[in-house]
Coordinates of C-alpha atoms (C1' of nucleotides) in Angstrom, one line a residue:
Chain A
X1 CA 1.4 -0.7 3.8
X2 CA -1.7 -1.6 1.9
X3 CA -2.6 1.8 1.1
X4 CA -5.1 2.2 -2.2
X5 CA -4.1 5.7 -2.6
X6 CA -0.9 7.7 -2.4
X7 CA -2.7 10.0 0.0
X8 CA -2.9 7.2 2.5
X9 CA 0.8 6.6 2.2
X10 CA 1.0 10.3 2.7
X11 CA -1.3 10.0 6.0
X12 CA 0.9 7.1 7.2
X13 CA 3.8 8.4 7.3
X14 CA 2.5 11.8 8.8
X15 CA 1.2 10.2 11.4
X16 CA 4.6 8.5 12.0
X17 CA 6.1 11.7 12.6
X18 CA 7.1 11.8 16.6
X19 CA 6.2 14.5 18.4
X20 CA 9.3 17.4 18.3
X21 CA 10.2 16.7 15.4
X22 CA 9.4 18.3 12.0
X23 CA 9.6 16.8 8.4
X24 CA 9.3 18.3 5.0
X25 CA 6.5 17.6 1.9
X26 CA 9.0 16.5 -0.4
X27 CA 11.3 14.4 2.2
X28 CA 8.0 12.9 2.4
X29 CA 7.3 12.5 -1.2
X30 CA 11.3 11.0 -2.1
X31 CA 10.6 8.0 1.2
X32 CA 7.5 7.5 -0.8
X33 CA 9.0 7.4 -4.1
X34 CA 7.3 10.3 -5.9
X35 CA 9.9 13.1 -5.2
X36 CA 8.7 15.0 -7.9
X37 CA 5.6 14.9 -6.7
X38 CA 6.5 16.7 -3.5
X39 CA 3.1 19.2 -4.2
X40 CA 0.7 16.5 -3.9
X41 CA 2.0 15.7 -0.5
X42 CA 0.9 19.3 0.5
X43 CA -2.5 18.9 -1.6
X44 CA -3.1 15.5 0.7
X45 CA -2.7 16.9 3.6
X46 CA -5.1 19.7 3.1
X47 CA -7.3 16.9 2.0
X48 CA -6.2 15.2 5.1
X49 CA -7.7 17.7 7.0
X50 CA -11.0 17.6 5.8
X51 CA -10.9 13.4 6.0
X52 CA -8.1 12.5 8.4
X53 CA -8.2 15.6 11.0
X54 CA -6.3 13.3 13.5
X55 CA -3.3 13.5 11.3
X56 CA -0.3 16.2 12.7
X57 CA -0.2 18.3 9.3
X58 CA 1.3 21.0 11.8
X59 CA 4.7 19.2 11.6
X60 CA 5.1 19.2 7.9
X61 CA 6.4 22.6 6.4
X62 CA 8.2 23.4 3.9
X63 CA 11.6 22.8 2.8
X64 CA 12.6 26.3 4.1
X65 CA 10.7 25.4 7.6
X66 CA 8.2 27.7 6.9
X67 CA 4.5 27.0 7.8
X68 CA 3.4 27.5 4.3
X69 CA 0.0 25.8 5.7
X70 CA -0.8 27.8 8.6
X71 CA -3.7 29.5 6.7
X72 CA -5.2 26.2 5.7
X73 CA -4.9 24.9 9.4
X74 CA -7.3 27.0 11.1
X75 CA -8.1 31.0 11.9
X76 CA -4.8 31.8 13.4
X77 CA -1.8 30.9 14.7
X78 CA -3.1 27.5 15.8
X79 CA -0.5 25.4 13.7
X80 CA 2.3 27.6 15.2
X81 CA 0.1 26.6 18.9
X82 CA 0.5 23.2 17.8
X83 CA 4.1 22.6 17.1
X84 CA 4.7 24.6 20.2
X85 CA 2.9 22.1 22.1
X86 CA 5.1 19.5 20.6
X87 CA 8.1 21.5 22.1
X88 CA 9.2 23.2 18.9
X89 CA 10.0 27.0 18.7
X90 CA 8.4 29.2 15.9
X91 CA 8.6 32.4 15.1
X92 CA 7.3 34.1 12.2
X93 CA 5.5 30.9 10.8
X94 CA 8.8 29.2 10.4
X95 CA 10.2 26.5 12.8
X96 CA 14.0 27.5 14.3
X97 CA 16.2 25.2 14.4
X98 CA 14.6 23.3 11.6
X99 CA 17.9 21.4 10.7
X100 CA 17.8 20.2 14.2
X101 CA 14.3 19.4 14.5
X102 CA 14.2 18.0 11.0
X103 CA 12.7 14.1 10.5
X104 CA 13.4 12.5 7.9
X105 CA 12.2 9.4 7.2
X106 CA 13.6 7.9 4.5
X107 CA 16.5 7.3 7.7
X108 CA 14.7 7.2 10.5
X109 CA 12.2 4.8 8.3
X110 CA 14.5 3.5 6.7
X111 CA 12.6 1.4 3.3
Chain B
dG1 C1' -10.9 10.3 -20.2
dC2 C1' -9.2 15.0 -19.9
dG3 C1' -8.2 19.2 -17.8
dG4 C1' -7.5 21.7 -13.7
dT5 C1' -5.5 21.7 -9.3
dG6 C1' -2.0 22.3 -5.6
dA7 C1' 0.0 23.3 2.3
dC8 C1' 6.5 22.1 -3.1
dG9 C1' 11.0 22.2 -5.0
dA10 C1' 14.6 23.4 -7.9
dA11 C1' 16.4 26.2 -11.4
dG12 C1' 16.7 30.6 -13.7
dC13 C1' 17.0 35.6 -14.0
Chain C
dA1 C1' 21.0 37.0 -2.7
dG2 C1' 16.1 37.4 -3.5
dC3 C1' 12.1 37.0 -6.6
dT4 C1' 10.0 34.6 -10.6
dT5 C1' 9.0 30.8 -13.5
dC6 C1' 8.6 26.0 -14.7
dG7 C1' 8.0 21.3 -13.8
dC8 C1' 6.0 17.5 -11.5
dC9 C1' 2.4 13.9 -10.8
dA10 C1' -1.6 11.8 -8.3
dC11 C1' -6.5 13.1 -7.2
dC12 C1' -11.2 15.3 -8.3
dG13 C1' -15.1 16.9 -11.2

DNA sequence: GCGGTGACGAAGC
DNA sequence: AGCTTCGCCACCG
């Protein structure tokens, strides 16, 4: 992808993300390359938000499944609403049966 | 051009 | 086994 930045790559492969299924910032981050940069995945996606709204930040969490950016989404529970809507089950901001749900796509990608 | 930042992750205690 | 600390690296001012 001709991306300039590594926040579009970010963006890209967010967007990439079917619905159902969840993915984590630093899955992300190693099918880009920059493992060890697994933070500015996070920090481009609340950037995303402000540029790319269109983009489903609600199915990235954490490695742990937990909606660490629920509080950046929106006044409530609306990333918890979201993933719901995409037919996944939260409770307590984190996703169950994260394994299951998981995405990742250096396989599903496959680079 | 440099320092601060950050929705993480892994290691250490 | 849970909490704390450090590292990491691209973007912004």
């Amino acid at each position: 992808m001709q991306s300039s930045t590594f926040y579009q790559d970010v963006y890209d492969v967010v967007k990439l993300i079917p619905a159902g299924r969840v993915t984590s910032y630093g899955a992300i981050a190693a099918y880009l390359g920059t493992k060890g940069s697994s933070r500015l995945v996070g920090y481009a996606m609340n950037n995303s938000i402000k540029t790319e709204a269109s983009i489903p930040a609600h199915r990235v969490v954490n490695r742990n499944g937990l909606l660490t950016g629920k509080f950046h989404f929106g006044p409530g529970n609306e990333m918890k609403n979201l993933l719901e809507q995409d037919g996944l089950e939260v409770m307590d901001n984190q996703v169950k049966n994260f394994k299951s749900v998981f995405w990742n796509p250096t396989i599903e990608l496959e680079i």
